[in-house]
Amino acid sequence: MKVTFHGAAKGVTGSNHYVEAGNTRLLVDCGLFQGSSATKKRNFEELPYNPADIDFVLLTHAHIDHSGRIPLLYKKGYKGEVLCTKPTKGLCEIMLPDSAYIQEKETEYKNRKRKRSGGKSLSPLYTMDDAQTAVRHFKSVQYDNIIKLNGEVSVRFREAGHILGSAAIEIWINENNKTIKTVFSGDLGKFDTPIIRDPFFIDEADYLVIESTYGNRLHEYKSNREKAMFDIIEETLMNKGTVIIPSFAVGRTQEMIFGFNRQIDLKNRYKIIKRTPVYIDSPLAISATEVFKNNEEVFDDEAKEYIFSGDNPLDFENLIYTRTADESKEINLNNDPKIIISASGMCDAGRIKHHLKHNLWKRNCTVLFVGYQAEGTLGRRLVDGAKSVKIFKDTIKVNARIEMIDGFSGHGDKEDLDKYIEGFKTKPQKVFIVHGEEEQQIGFSKRLKNKYGLSTIIPDPGQTFELSCAECVDSTPEPNRELTKQKFKRLELLNMIKKVKDEIDDLTDIISNDTLNSMNDTEINKSIVTYSGIENEIYSLIELLENINEKN
Ligand SMILES: [Zn+2]
């Protein structure tokens, strides 16, 4: 069998693994590339296989960086089914049309700009129709059942503990009368995520493909994350401020709701929180909460106990869901302290941007991050300490308290990943490390080698491996190997340039906000000299690249 890593290879998003075995071709996940504009451009590249040739798509979970290009597959000719768990199907039924809506809106916006400048109009990556076609082909499978796809391939979905419906997928491939078992971990959760069951320990595999988002990091707050969060919320409310919690609509928001519910049940603590309205301001989060309610059979024991005792884990007295845009706008009409949980989790789209615009400049407000913030996002800039940010073309000064509690992440940290690895009684002969930033992957890889004696590979995008019972061989065709390397380097360069662009924005803000003239003439002159040097370097780089382009 052969595996080619087309996405989330030396990166976090765009999960897409192509498996060839005998006459069968299948994909594990087909997600969107997310983050900086250079990364997002990869969504528009030609697919590296013909979707019409694919027999099956196996989907680990509903997150868009794993599922978001499935509508594109159908648009490009895929005719088969998408196998996933029942909750994943339910979540994708709302998330993929939502993703299509965003694609259509973004394209509309770009086209308006292009029209004014006389440019050619673009078409969206896919439309609502493509998304609807896709979700009609989703077929739900039971956790823990072996499903025979054909004479060559069998699969089994196991709890991954990451979000509702998430699964690690075991794939058995029978070739030349020998069976090879490969496990694709998908995204792995923590061992104590509320509502969601713990990851299932798979005890044997010939090959393991594992995520590494927190491959070499510990969550700063573990057992005390809720206390840390409610302490911050209480302090803010006491100061008559509002708390904004940017939250992924699916998973994190429901975890937050359950967290609030549990605190409210503790009679003598955080009394002020019980009297404060908690808004869930995201239509997608509201629909996702409905999907959660329809899949209580896969909840963990604690959440099930709530249900048995007659309490709905996803509801409490001061919780207010706001679906329409008007309801959302009303939230900011008064200055009363409140708690607003809104999407997107990384603040680069959605209603959260309005709430930030209304509250970031207020000293008594808090923005509380409870999830991973990718490079290039507004959320990341805030966490990194930006003094001011641009929202809808306005520059907003950051006076609010910015806090990050990473213990809520849906991803297990290095201790959780080690625990998962220790669950393998028969160790895999090779571990492929995907879905992580480079630093995390290298640290994780070293640990797997030193602590567990495992042999590891961090695949490049587009790299192919031939896996047999005896060995694993890099079988990427030679021209492809060079090509993907070059492509990858080019993307790296684009990302670096994008970063400089953001930094120049920060510089502009610092200088234009220096209204008190705190920099003296000598300091200004020194800055001018330093900046001129940088400018000259950039000019010579532009000249060099232009010359190369002209020659070709
Ligand atoms: Zn995920």
CSV table of C-alpha atoms in Angstrom, one decimal, residues 71 75 96-97 100-101 103-104 124-132:
chain,number,residue,atom,x,y,z
A,71,PRO,CA,-17.6,19.7,-1.2
A,75,LYS,CA,-17.6,19.5,-7.5
A,96,LEU,CA,-20.2,22.4,5.3
A,97,PRO,CA,-23.0,24.6,4.1
A,100,ALA,CA,-19.8,27.3,1.5
A,101,TYR,CA,-21.6,30.4,2.6
A,103,GLN,CA,-16.6,31.0,0.5
A,104,GLU,CA,-19.4,32.6,-1.5
A,124,PRO,CA,-15.9,30.5,-5.1
A,125,LEU,CA,-14.0,27.3,-4.1
A,126,TYR,CA,-17.4,25.7,-3.9
A,127,THR,CA,-21.0,26.7,-3.5
A,128,MET,CA,-23.9,25.9,-1.2
A,129,ASP,CA,-25.1,23.5,-3.8
A,130,ASP,CA,-21.8,21.6,-3.8
A,131,ALA,CA,-22.0,21.4,0.0
A,132,GLN,CA,-25.5,20.1,-0.1
